[in-house]
Tab-separated table of C-alpha atoms in Angstrom:
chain	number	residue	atom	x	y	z
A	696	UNK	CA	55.924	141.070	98.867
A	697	UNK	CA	58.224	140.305	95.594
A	698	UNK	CA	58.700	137.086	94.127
A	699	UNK	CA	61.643	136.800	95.993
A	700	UNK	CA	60.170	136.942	99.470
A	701	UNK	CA	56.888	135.499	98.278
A	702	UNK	CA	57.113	132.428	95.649
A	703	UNK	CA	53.935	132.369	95.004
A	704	UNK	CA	53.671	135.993	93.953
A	705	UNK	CA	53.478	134.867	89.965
A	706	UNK	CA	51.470	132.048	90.411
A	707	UNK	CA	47.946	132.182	88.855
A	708	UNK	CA	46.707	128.761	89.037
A	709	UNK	CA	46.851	125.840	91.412
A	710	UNK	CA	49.047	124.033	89.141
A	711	UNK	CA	51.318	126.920	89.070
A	712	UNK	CA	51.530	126.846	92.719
A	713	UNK	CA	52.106	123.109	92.905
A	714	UNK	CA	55.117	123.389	90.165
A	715	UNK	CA	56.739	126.344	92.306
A	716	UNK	CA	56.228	124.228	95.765
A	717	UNK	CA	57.959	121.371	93.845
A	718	UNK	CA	60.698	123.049	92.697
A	719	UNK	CA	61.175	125.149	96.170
A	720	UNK	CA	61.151	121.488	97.391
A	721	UNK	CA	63.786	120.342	95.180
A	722	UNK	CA	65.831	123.636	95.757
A	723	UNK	CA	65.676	122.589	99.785
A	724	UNK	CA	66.864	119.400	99.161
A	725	UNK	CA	69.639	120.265	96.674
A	726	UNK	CA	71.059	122.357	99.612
A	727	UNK	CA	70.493	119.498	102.324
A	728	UNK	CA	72.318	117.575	100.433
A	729	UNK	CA	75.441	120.099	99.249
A	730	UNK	CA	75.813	120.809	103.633
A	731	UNK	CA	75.461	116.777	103.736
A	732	UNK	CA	78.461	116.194	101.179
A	733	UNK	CA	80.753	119.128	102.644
A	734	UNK	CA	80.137	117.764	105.733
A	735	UNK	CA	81.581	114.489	105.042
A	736	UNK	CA	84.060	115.395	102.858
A	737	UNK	CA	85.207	117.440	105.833
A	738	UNK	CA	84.918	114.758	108.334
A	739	UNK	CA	86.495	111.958	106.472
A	740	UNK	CA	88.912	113.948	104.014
A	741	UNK	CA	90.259	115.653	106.890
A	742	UNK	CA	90.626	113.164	109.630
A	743	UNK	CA	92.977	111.383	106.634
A	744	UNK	CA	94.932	113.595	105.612
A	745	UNK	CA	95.580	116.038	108.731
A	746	UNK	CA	96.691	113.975	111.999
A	747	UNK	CA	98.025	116.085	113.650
A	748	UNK	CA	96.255	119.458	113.175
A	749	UNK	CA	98.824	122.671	113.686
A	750	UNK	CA	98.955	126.480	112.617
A	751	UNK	CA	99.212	125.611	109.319
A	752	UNK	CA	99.412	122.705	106.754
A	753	UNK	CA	102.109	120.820	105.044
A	754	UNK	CA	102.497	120.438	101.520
A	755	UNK	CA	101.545	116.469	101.368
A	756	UNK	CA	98.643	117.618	103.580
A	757	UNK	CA	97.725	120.183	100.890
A	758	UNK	CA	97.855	117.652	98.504
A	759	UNK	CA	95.848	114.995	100.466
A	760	UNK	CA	93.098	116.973	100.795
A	761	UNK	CA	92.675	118.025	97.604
A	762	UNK	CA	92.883	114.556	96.261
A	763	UNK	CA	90.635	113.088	98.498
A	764	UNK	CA	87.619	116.109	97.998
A	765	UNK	CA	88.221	115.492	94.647
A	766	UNK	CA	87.579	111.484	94.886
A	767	UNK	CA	84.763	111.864	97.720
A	768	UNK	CA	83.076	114.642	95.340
A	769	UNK	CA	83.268	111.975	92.376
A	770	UNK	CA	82.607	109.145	94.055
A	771	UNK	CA	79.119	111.092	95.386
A	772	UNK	CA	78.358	112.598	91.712
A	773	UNK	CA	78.064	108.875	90.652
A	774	UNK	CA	76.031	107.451	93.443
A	775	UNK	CA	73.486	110.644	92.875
A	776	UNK	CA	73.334	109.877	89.020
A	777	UNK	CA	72.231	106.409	89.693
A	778	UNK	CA	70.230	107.181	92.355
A	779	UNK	CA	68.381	109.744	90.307
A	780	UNK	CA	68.371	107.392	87.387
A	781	UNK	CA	66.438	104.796	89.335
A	782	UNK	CA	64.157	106.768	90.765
A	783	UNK	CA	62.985	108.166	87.450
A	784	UNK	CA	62.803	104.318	85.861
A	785	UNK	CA	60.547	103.653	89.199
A	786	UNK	CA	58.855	106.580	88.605
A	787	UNK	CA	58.027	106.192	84.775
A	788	UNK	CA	57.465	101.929	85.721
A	789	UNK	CA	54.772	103.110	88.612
A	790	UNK	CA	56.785	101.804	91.503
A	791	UNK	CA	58.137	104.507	92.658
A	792	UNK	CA	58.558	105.350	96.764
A	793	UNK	CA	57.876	100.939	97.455
């Protein structure tokens, strides 16, 4: 097995396997939460701006959707910076996870 297949291939202490777990763990959750977001930008963006769904879209529909991913995206990017910024402060003030 390669590093690819096996993460642990490089490792060559315990702490070395604890920092690749934690970052395989952050990896997983970065791509939980980039399905999560396309999800609902899917759901919500395109029960706004395409009523009636037909072979193909419209213009303003076009438009509508592109605006909207655009805001929803945004709107997520700065609800992820604070929630990463508080969780650090929590971290760093002990209090983290109560």
């Amino acid at each position: 097995m390669d590093s690819v297949t096996n993460p642990f291939a490089n490792a060559r202490s315990p702490q070395d396997k604890k920092e690749i777990l934690m970052q395989e763990l952050r990896n997983q959750a970065a791509l939980q939460n980039a399905r999560a977001l396309l999800e609902r930008v899917n759901e919500h963006c395109f029960e706004k701006c395409i009523p009636k769904p037909g072979s193909s879209m419209s213009s303003a529909e076009d438009t509508c959707l592109k605006k909207c991913m655009e805001k929803y995206m945004a709107s997520w990017n700065v609800v992820s910076r604070q929630y990463i910024t508080r969780i650090q402060k929590e971290g760093q003030s002990g209090n983290a996870f109560q």
